[in-house]
Amino acid sequence: MTSFALRPSADGLWTGLRDPGGAPLALAVADGVLRWAGAPDAVPAAWAGARVHDGAGALVTPGLVDCHTHLVYGGQRANEFAMRLAGASYEEVAKAGGGIVSSVRATREASEDALFASASARLENLLAEGVCAIEIKSGYGLALDHERKQLRVARRLAQAHGVTVRTTFLGAHALPPEYAGRSQAYVDLVCREMLPALAAEELVDAVDVFCERIAFSLDETERVFQAARALGLPVKLHAEQLSDMGGAALAARYGALSCDHVEHLSQAGIEAMQAAGTVAVLLPGAFYTLRDTQLPPIAALREAGVPMAVSTDHNPGTSPALSLLLMVNMACTLFRLTVPEALDGVTRHAARALGLQGTHGGLIVGQSANFVLWDVREAAELAYWFGQRPVRTVVRQGRIAVGEGA
Ligand code: DI6
Ligand code: FE
């Protein structure tokens, strides 16, 4: 891998572009920052001598944002996938040593360098498709040292690949085996030791909980949220994926950035999210892998004006997906999002789900240059094709990361 710092600069005038609506567009970049965007015949005279990058008719969008991933873990769980195909139940898989705890075991056994190498390889897939910012959760360590190891890897990935990474502490993902039957004691550990220590090391940008019958209760979730609030950290929630626990309304009371999954979200939950400005993050990869049939309440979310983001939920158990564009396709096909909704879902609304709306997810003058040139005639093609990668050029953090001279 070439060091990201050696990638060519994107400074200059980008011409021959079309915006997602098809209108001609030019962009001007200097010192890695987007300085101007507008019609090609309105380029300010100051840019007359600038280096020209010819977009040759490419469609341009903001850099993509993958706002919910569990990218850093040891091992993989293809065997479980095969067991489930052969008819094994969730309990049988768990009894055979599978499920989240099998990833916890493999993550604990892996060195930081090994986790970095495997997560790097996965990240490359997402970056090649135009991802410029990504959220990475902990939650496969479930002990201070191992959660730290995961979060340190997430920070290293940001440096090594020149990509914006937001880290999320998900210590309350599952009960580790050594705390079986003692969930209160584990939540104490999460709130009193793990979270304060990791926050002090600046490894935590947000805090998440898996609030579900098979994971943590509403009360336990609230305790973690209180600990986050005491440290001034924003919260998010794995909410109403398998049942309606009332998690979304709780999260909204804590001003959550997002509630994610939300297949079983109630009208009361929707209204609470709307009032709090909380984003609904839709995860069609998990819906698909679990062969779920309960659709998230898309029409009601749309009606209420709750912003909808779309993400991979990349994880080794329920969504081994490494294509955000495939999630765009699935969000349209399975969830019936419109193409503009799905594209907003992986750009501006995804940025908002990470608190990055001021810096990512749009072609915003004054921000670091993050954009993608696509080899397509119309925006709908980004949702329509699947299994191909119509990327021509990716400009990430002001450098040409993919394409032209990269
Ligand atoms: N939601 C899920 O579906 C999973 N985690 C989560 O928070 C499953 C993760 C796994 O099986 O490893
Ligand atoms: Fe998840």
Short mmCIF file of C-alpha atoms and ligand atoms in Angstrom, two decimals:
data_model
loop_
_atom_site.label_atom_id
_atom_site.label_comp_id
_atom_site.label_asym_id
_atom_site.label_seq_id
_atom_site.Cartn_x
_atom_site.Cartn_y
_atom_site.Cartn_z
CA MET A 1 0.00 0.00 0.00
CA THR A 2 1.41 3.37 -1.02
CA SER A 3 1.52 5.75 1.92
CA PHE A 4 -1.54 7.94 1.74
CA ALA A 5 0.62 11.04 2.17
CA LEU A 6 2.24 10.28 -1.22
CA ARG A 7 -1.00 10.25 -3.16
CA PRO A 8 -1.25 13.10 -5.69
CA SER A 9 -2.82 16.36 -4.58
CA ALA A 10 -6.31 17.16 -5.87
CA ASP A 11 -5.58 20.89 -5.93
CA GLY A 12 -6.78 22.71 -9.03
CA LEU A 13 -9.93 23.17 -11.06
CA TRP A 14 -12.16 20.13 -11.64
CA THR A 15 -14.13 20.62 -14.85
CA GLY A 16 -16.37 18.50 -17.05
CA LEU A 17 -18.44 17.29 -14.07
CA ARG A 18 -22.19 16.85 -13.76
CA ASP A 19 -24.09 17.04 -10.48
CA PRO A 20 -26.51 14.20 -9.54
CA GLY A 21 -29.28 16.10 -11.30
CA GLY A 22 -27.18 16.16 -14.49
CA ALA A 23 -26.32 19.89 -14.44
CA PRO A 24 -22.77 20.92 -15.42
CA LEU A 25 -20.58 21.57 -12.41
CA ALA A 26 -17.04 22.70 -11.68
CA LEU A 27 -15.18 22.44 -8.37
CA ALA A 28 -12.05 24.26 -7.23
CA VAL A 29 -9.68 22.78 -4.65
CA ALA A 30 -6.70 24.44 -2.97
CA ASP A 31 -4.61 23.11 -0.09
CA GLY A 32 -6.91 20.12 0.05
CA VAL A 33 -9.96 22.28 0.75
CA LEU A 34 -12.99 22.76 -1.48
CA ARG A 35 -12.84 26.51 -2.23
CA TRP A 36 -15.52 26.97 -4.83
CA ALA A 37 -18.34 25.04 -6.54
CA GLY A 38 -20.58 26.28 -9.32
CA ALA A 39 -21.44 26.44 -13.01
CA PRO A 40 -18.46 25.97 -15.37
CA ASP A 41 -19.12 29.35 -17.04
CA ALA A 42 -19.00 31.12 -13.67
CA VAL A 43 -15.54 30.01 -12.51
CA PRO A 44 -13.91 33.02 -10.79
CA ALA A 45 -11.01 34.57 -12.73
CA ALA A 46 -8.60 33.73 -9.91
CA TRP A 47 -8.72 30.09 -11.02
CA ALA A 48 -7.68 30.89 -14.62
CA GLY A 49 -4.14 29.53 -14.26
CA ALA A 50 -4.96 26.61 -11.98
CA ARG A 51 -4.16 23.03 -12.89
CA VAL A 52 -7.15 21.50 -14.67
CA HIS A 53 -8.50 18.02 -13.88
CA ASP A 54 -10.83 17.02 -16.71
CA GLY A 55 -13.84 15.10 -15.36
CA ALA A 56 -14.82 14.19 -18.95
CA GLY A 57 -18.53 14.12 -18.17
CA ALA A 58 -18.37 12.14 -14.93
CA LEU A 59 -21.18 12.44 -12.43
CA VAL A 60 -19.90 13.80 -9.10
CA THR A 61 -21.25 13.16 -5.60
CA PRO A 62 -19.94 13.95 -2.15
CA GLY A 63 -17.64 11.28 -0.71
CA LEU A 64 -19.68 8.42 0.75
CA VAL A 65 -20.08 7.99 4.51
CA ASP A 66 -20.51 4.52 6.07
CA CYS A 67 -22.02 5.46 9.43
CA HIS A 68 -22.38 2.07 11.19
CA THR A 69 -19.69 -0.62 11.08
CA HIS A 70 -18.06 -3.19 13.33
CA LEU A 71 -15.00 -3.36 11.05
CA VAL A 72 -12.34 -4.45 13.56
CA TYR A 73 -12.56 -8.06 14.78
CA GLY A 74 -10.67 -11.34 14.76
CA GLY A 75 -11.64 -14.37 12.66
CA GLN A 76 -14.81 -14.78 10.64
CA ARG A 77 -17.99 -16.83 10.97
CA ALA A 78 -18.64 -18.54 7.62
CA ASN A 79 -19.07 -21.84 9.49
CA GLU A 80 -22.05 -20.37 11.33
CA PHE A 81 -23.54 -19.21 8.07
CA ALA A 82 -23.25 -22.78 6.78
CA MET A 83 -24.78 -24.18 9.99
CA ARG A 84 -27.76 -21.89 9.70
CA LEU A 85 -28.24 -22.92 6.07
CA ALA A 86 -28.26 -26.51 7.24
CA GLY A 87 -31.12 -25.63 9.59
CA ALA A 88 -29.33 -24.90 12.89
CA SER A 89 -31.15 -22.50 15.18
CA TYR A 90 -29.55 -19.47 16.82
CA GLU A 91 -29.32 -21.44 20.09
CA GLU A 92 -27.65 -24.40 18.40
CA VAL A 93 -25.13 -22.08 16.81
CA ALA A 94 -24.46 -20.49 20.19
CA LYS A 95 -24.07 -23.92 21.87
CA ALA A 96 -21.52 -24.89 19.23
CA GLY A 97 -19.48 -21.88 20.35
CA GLY A 98 -20.80 -19.51 17.68
CA GLY A 99 -22.41 -16.10 17.81
CA ILE A 100 -20.95 -12.82 19.06
CA VAL A 101 -18.86 -14.62 21.72
CA SER A 102 -16.95 -16.54 19.05
CA SER A 103 -15.86 -13.21 17.55
CA VAL A 104 -15.03 -12.01 21.06
CA ARG A 105 -12.75 -15.01 21.54
CA ALA A 106 -11.00 -14.47 18.21
CA THR A 107 -10.67 -10.73 18.83
CA ARG A 108 -9.16 -11.26 22.26
CA GLU A 109 -6.67 -13.74 20.80
CA ALA A 110 -5.60 -11.42 17.97
CA SER A 111 -2.74 -8.94 18.33
CA GLU A 112 -3.31 -5.27 17.58
CA ASP A 113 -1.22 -5.64 14.42
CA ALA A 114 -3.21 -8.65 13.24
CA LEU A 115 -6.48 -6.78 13.80
CA PHE A 116 -5.07 -3.80 11.93
CA ALA A 117 -4.07 -5.96 8.95
CA SER A 118 -7.44 -7.72 8.63
CA ALA A 119 -9.46 -4.54 9.11
CA SER A 120 -7.23 -2.69 6.61
CA ALA A 121 -7.99 -5.24 3.94
CA ARG A 122 -11.72 -4.87 4.56
CA LEU A 123 -11.49 -1.08 4.64
CA GLU A 124 -9.78 -1.08 1.23
CA ASN A 125 -12.99 -2.46 -0.31
CA LEU A 126 -15.06 0.36 1.09
CA LEU A 127 -12.54 3.05 0.17
CA ALA A 128 -12.30 1.80 -3.42
CA GLU A 129 -16.01 2.44 -3.70
CA GLY A 130 -15.79 6.07 -2.60
CA VAL A 131 -16.16 5.93 1.17
CA CYS A 132 -14.46 9.00 2.69
CA ALA A 133 -15.70 8.74 6.29
CA ILE A 134 -16.56 5.69 8.35
CA GLU A 135 -17.75 4.84 11.83
CA ILE A 136 -16.02 1.93 13.57
CA LYS A 137 -17.41 0.38 16.77
CA SER A 138 -15.69 -1.63 19.44
CA GLY A 139 -17.73 -4.38 21.09
CA TYR A 140 -15.81 -7.58 20.33
CA GLY A 141 -13.34 -7.10 23.17
CA LEU A 142 -15.75 -6.73 26.10
CA ALA A 143 -12.83 -6.16 28.49
CA LEU A 144 -10.87 -2.95 28.91
CA ASP A 145 -7.64 -4.04 27.22
CA HIS A 146 -9.40 -5.65 24.27
CA GLU A 147 -11.87 -2.82 23.71
CA ARG A 148 -8.85 -0.47 23.81
CA LYS A 149 -7.09 -2.63 21.23
CA GLN A 150 -10.04 -2.40 18.84
CA LEU A 151 -10.37 1.37 19.23
CA ARG A 152 -6.64 1.92 18.79
CA VAL A 153 -6.81 -0.02 15.54
CA ALA A 154 -9.67 2.23 14.40
CA ARG A 155 -7.51 5.31 15.05
CA ARG A 156 -4.56 3.74 13.23
CA LEU A 157 -6.75 2.99 10.21
CA ALA A 158 -7.63 6.69 9.97
CA GLN A 159 -3.95 7.65 9.90
CA ALA A 160 -2.76 4.92 7.57
CA HIS A 161 -5.53 5.30 4.99
CA GLY A 162 -6.21 9.03 5.14
CA VAL A 163 -9.90 8.53 5.93
CA THR A 164 -12.10 10.15 8.54
CA VAL A 165 -12.90 7.59 11.25
CA ARG A 166 -15.39 8.15 14.07
CA THR A 167 -14.95 5.62 16.87
CA THR A 168 -17.90 4.33 18.87
CA PHE A 169 -17.53 2.49 22.18
CA LEU A 170 -19.90 -0.50 22.18
CA GLY A 171 -18.78 -2.17 25.40
CA ALA A 172 -22.44 -3.03 25.99
CA HIS A 173 -22.70 -5.24 22.90
CA ALA A 174 -22.97 -8.64 24.60
CA LEU A 175 -22.35 -10.13 28.00
CA PRO A 176 -18.83 -11.62 28.05
CA PRO A 177 -18.74 -15.28 29.15
CA GLU A 178 -16.96 -14.46 32.43
CA TYR A 179 -19.96 -12.28 33.42
CA ALA A 180 -22.65 -14.85 32.56
CA GLY A 181 -25.66 -14.22 34.80
CA ARG A 182 -24.13 -10.98 36.14
CA SER A 183 -25.19 -8.35 33.69
CA GLN A 184 -25.49 -5.62 36.36
CA ALA A 185 -21.87 -6.16 37.34
CA TYR A 186 -20.80 -5.98 33.70
CA VAL A 187 -22.73 -2.77 33.10
CA ASP A 188 -21.02 -1.34 36.20
CA LEU A 189 -17.68 -2.23 34.67
CA VAL A 190 -18.64 -0.61 31.36
CA CYS A 191 -19.86 2.60 33.02
CA ARG A 192 -17.35 3.00 35.84
CA GLU A 193 -14.13 1.66 34.37
CA MET A 194 -14.06 0.94 30.68
CA LEU A 195 -15.79 4.02 29.31
CA PRO A 196 -14.04 6.60 31.55
CA ALA A 197 -10.62 5.07 30.87
CA LEU A 198 -11.07 4.87 27.09
CA ALA A 199 -12.60 8.36 26.93
CA ALA A 200 -9.60 9.74 28.85
CA GLU A 201 -7.36 8.18 26.19
CA GLU A 202 -9.42 10.01 23.52
CA LEU A 203 -10.38 6.75 21.90
CA VAL A 204 -14.14 7.37 22.04
CA ASP A 205 -16.15 9.73 19.82
CA ALA A 206 -19.59 8.29 20.69
CA VAL A 207 -21.22 5.56 22.80
CA ASP A 208 -23.59 2.83 21.60
CA VAL A 209 -25.52 -0.03 23.25
CA PHE A 210 -27.16 -3.17 21.80
CA CYS A 211 -30.58 -2.75 23.43
CA GLU A 212 -32.42 -6.00 22.83
CA ARG A 213 -33.93 -8.93 24.70
CA ILE A 214 -30.85 -11.00 23.83
CA ALA A 215 -28.49 -8.17 24.84
CA PHE A 216 -29.07 -5.22 27.25
CA SER A 217 -32.31 -3.99 28.80
CA LEU A 218 -33.74 -0.49 28.65
CA ASP A 219 -32.57 0.22 32.21
CA GLU A 220 -29.06 -0.99 31.48
CA THR A 221 -29.02 1.09 28.30
CA GLU A 222 -29.99 4.18 30.26
CA ARG A 223 -27.17 3.62 32.73
CA VAL A 224 -24.66 3.56 29.89
CA PHE A 225 -26.22 6.71 28.43
CA GLN A 226 -25.87 8.45 31.81
CA ALA A 227 -22.21 7.50 31.93
CA ALA A 228 -21.75 8.87 28.40
CA ARG A 229 -23.53 12.09 29.30
CA ALA A 230 -21.32 12.56 32.36
CA LEU A 231 -18.32 12.47 30.02
CA GLY A 232 -19.94 14.77 27.44
CA LEU A 233 -20.07 12.02 24.78
CA PRO A 234 -22.91 11.69 22.26
CA VAL A 235 -24.91 8.46 22.14
CA LYS A 236 -26.40 6.18 19.46
CA LEU A 237 -28.40 2.99 19.81
CA HIS A 238 -28.93 -0.41 18.21
CA ALA A 239 -32.69 -0.04 18.65
CA GLU A 240 -35.77 -2.12 17.88
CA GLN A 241 -33.99 -4.56 15.56
CA LEU A 242 -35.68 -7.74 16.78
CA SER A 243 -38.44 -6.31 18.98
CA ASP A 244 -39.90 -2.99 20.13
CA MET A 245 -38.07 -2.30 23.39
CA GLY A 246 -38.81 1.43 23.47
CA GLY A 247 -35.11 2.07 22.96
CA ALA A 248 -35.56 4.76 20.32
CA ALA A 249 -37.63 6.98 22.60
CA LEU A 250 -35.05 6.56 25.37
CA ALA A 251 -32.20 7.38 22.99
CA ALA A 252 -34.07 10.45 21.74
CA ARG A 253 -34.36 11.68 25.34
CA TYR A 254 -30.58 11.60 25.46
CA GLY A 255 -30.35 13.54 22.18
CA ALA A 256 -29.00 10.50 20.31
CA LEU A 257 -27.21 11.09 17.02
CA SER A 258 -28.93 8.03 15.58
CA CYS A 259 -31.09 4.97 16.21
CA ASP A 260 -29.99 2.08 14.05
CA HIS A 261 -31.83 -0.94 12.54
CA VAL A 262 -35.32 0.22 13.74
CA GLU A 263 -37.31 -2.55 12.00
CA HIS A 264 -39.76 -2.68 14.94
CA LEU A 265 -39.82 1.08 15.60
CA SER A 266 -43.16 2.38 16.92
CA GLN A 267 -44.94 5.61 16.00
CA ALA A 268 -44.05 6.99 19.44
CA GLY A 269 -40.41 6.19 18.75
CA ILE A 270 -40.60 7.97 15.39
CA GLU A 271 -42.10 11.08 16.97
CA ALA A 272 -39.45 11.15 19.69
CA MET A 273 -36.69 10.83 17.09
CA GLN A 274 -38.21 13.57 14.98
CA ALA A 275 -38.40 15.94 17.95
CA ALA A 276 -34.79 15.19 18.94
CA GLY A 277 -33.37 15.40 15.41
CA THR A 278 -32.17 11.79 15.65
CA VAL A 279 -31.27 10.03 12.39
CA ALA A 280 -32.75 6.60 11.56
CA VAL A 281 -29.93 4.39 10.24
CA LEU A 282 -31.25 1.64 7.95
CA LEU A 283 -29.17 -1.54 7.67
CA PRO A 284 -30.45 -3.64 4.79
CA GLY A 285 -27.44 -5.99 4.88
CA ALA A 286 -28.47 -7.32 8.30
CA PHE A 287 -32.13 -7.46 7.26
CA TYR A 288 -31.10 -9.52 4.24
CA THR A 289 -28.66 -11.85 6.03
CA LEU A 290 -31.16 -12.61 8.80
CA ARG A 291 -33.87 -13.08 6.17
CA ASP A 292 -35.92 -10.68 8.25
CA THR A 293 -39.47 -9.93 7.12
CA GLN A 294 -40.31 -6.98 9.39
CA LEU A 295 -39.64 -3.87 7.29
CA PRO A 296 -38.61 -0.64 9.01
CA PRO A 297 -41.50 1.88 8.96
CA ILE A 298 -40.16 3.81 5.97
CA ALA A 299 -43.39 5.59 5.04
CA ALA A 300 -43.93 6.82 8.60
CA LEU A 301 -40.30 7.96 8.92
CA ARG A 302 -40.61 9.80 5.63
CA GLU A 303 -43.93 11.34 6.67
CA ALA A 304 -42.44 12.52 9.98
CA GLY A 305 -39.38 13.95 8.25
CA VAL A 306 -36.89 11.80 10.17
CA PRO A 307 -33.63 11.74 8.17
CA MET A 308 -32.81 8.22 6.97
CA ALA A 309 -29.23 7.04 6.58
CA VAL A 310 -28.09 3.76 5.01
CA SER A 311 -25.03 1.79 6.10
CA THR A 312 -23.32 -1.60 5.77
CA ASP A 313 -23.42 -2.58 9.49
CA HIS A 314 -20.36 -4.56 8.47
CA ASN A 315 -19.93 -7.33 11.07
CA PRO A 316 -18.94 -11.01 10.93
CA GLY A 317 -22.30 -12.33 12.17
CA THR A 318 -25.25 -10.60 10.60
CA SER A 319 -23.87 -8.40 7.81
CA PRO A 320 -20.58 -9.44 6.22
CA ALA A 321 -21.07 -6.70 3.61
CA LEU A 322 -18.21 -4.67 2.17
CA SER A 323 -20.10 -2.66 -0.44
CA LEU A 324 -21.98 0.49 0.51
CA LEU A 325 -23.37 0.73 -3.04
CA LEU A 326 -24.92 -2.71 -2.63
CA MET A 327 -26.62 -1.35 0.50
CA VAL A 328 -27.94 1.55 -1.60
CA ASN A 329 -29.38 -0.98 -4.02
CA MET A 330 -30.91 -3.03 -1.19
CA ALA A 331 -32.32 0.05 0.54
CA CYS A 332 -34.20 0.79 -2.68
CA THR A 333 -35.19 -2.77 -3.56
CA LEU A 334 -35.96 -4.15 -0.08
CA PHE A 335 -37.00 -0.97 1.78
CA ARG A 336 -38.43 1.00 -1.14
CA LEU A 337 -36.33 4.13 -0.66
CA THR A 338 -36.23 6.39 -3.69
CA VAL A 339 -32.86 6.81 -5.38
CA PRO A 340 -32.36 10.37 -4.02
CA GLU A 341 -33.29 9.16 -0.53
CA ALA A 342 -30.81 6.30 -0.71
CA LEU A 343 -28.03 8.59 -1.99
CA ASP A 344 -28.74 11.14 0.75
CA GLY A 345 -28.65 8.14 3.09
CA VAL A 346 -25.00 7.41 2.32
CA THR A 347 -23.93 11.06 2.17
CA ARG A 348 -25.54 13.90 4.10
CA HIS A 349 -27.78 11.94 6.45
CA ALA A 350 -24.98 9.45 7.19
CA ALA A 351 -22.69 12.37 8.03
CA ARG A 352 -25.34 13.69 10.40
CA ALA A 353 -25.63 10.28 12.09
CA LEU A 354 -21.96 10.78 13.03
CA GLY A 355 -22.23 14.46 13.98
CA LEU A 356 -20.15 15.26 10.87
CA GLN A 357 -22.77 17.28 9.00
CA GLY A 358 -20.60 20.39 9.06
CA THR A 359 -17.65 18.70 7.40
CA HIS A 360 -18.78 15.67 5.39
CA GLY A 361 -21.55 14.39 3.19
CA GLY A 362 -21.92 17.44 0.95
CA LEU A 363 -19.89 19.45 -1.56
CA ILE A 364 -19.43 22.14 1.05
CA VAL A 365 -17.11 25.07 0.34
CA GLY A 366 -14.59 25.47 3.14
CA GLN A 367 -14.42 21.79 3.99
CA SER A 368 -11.78 19.20 3.20
CA ALA A 369 -12.22 17.99 -0.41
CA ASN A 370 -14.04 14.62 -0.40
CA PHE A 371 -15.84 13.69 -3.61
CA VAL A 372 -16.31 10.85 -6.09
CA LEU A 373 -16.39 10.91 -9.91
CA TRP A 374 -18.60 8.14 -11.25
CA ASP A 375 -18.65 6.52 -14.70
CA VAL A 376 -22.43 6.70 -15.02
CA ARG A 377 -24.85 8.72 -17.11
CA GLU A 378 -27.45 9.21 -14.39
CA ALA A 379 -27.60 9.04 -10.60
CA ALA A 380 -30.09 6.15 -10.62
CA GLU A 381 -27.29 3.91 -11.94
CA LEU A 382 -25.59 4.17 -8.55
CA ALA A 383 -28.53 2.29 -7.06
CA TYR A 384 -29.36 0.13 -10.07
CA TRP A 385 -26.15 -1.79 -10.79
CA PHE A 386 -24.94 -4.20 -8.21
CA GLY A 387 -21.66 -6.08 -8.12
CA GLN A 388 -19.88 -3.46 -10.17
CA ARG A 389 -17.97 -0.46 -9.03
CA PRO A 390 -18.51 2.44 -11.43
CA VAL A 391 -15.92 4.62 -9.67
CA ARG A 392 -13.60 6.66 -11.85
CA THR A 393 -11.87 8.88 -9.28
CA VAL A 394 -12.03 9.34 -5.53
CA VAL A 395 -10.78 12.56 -3.96
CA ARG A 396 -10.35 12.00 -0.25
CA GLN A 397 -8.96 14.51 2.22
CA GLY A 398 -7.78 16.60 -0.73
CA ARG A 399 -5.81 13.80 -2.38
CA ILE A 400 -6.54 11.68 -5.43
CA ALA A 401 -7.01 8.39 -3.62
CA VAL A 402 -8.37 6.35 -6.55
CA GLY A 403 -7.99 7.01 -10.30
CA GLU A 404 -6.07 9.71 -12.18
CA GLY A 405 -2.41 9.22 -11.19
CA ALA A 406 -3.18 7.69 -7.76
N1 DI6 B 1 -26.60 -6.17 16.01
C1 DI6 B 1 -26.48 -7.32 15.40
O1 DI6 B 1 -27.25 -7.82 14.66
C2 DI6 B 1 -25.22 -7.81 15.80
N2 DI6 B 1 -24.67 -6.89 16.64
C3 DI6 B 1 -25.51 -5.95 16.77
O2 DI6 B 1 -25.29 -5.02 17.50
C4 DI6 B 1 -24.64 -9.08 15.58
C5 DI6 B 1 -23.16 -9.01 15.65
C6 DI6 B 1 -22.57 -10.37 15.57
O3 DI6 B 1 -23.29 -11.37 15.40
O4 DI6 B 1 -21.32 -10.45 15.64
FE FE B 2 -24.46 -3.12 14.28
#
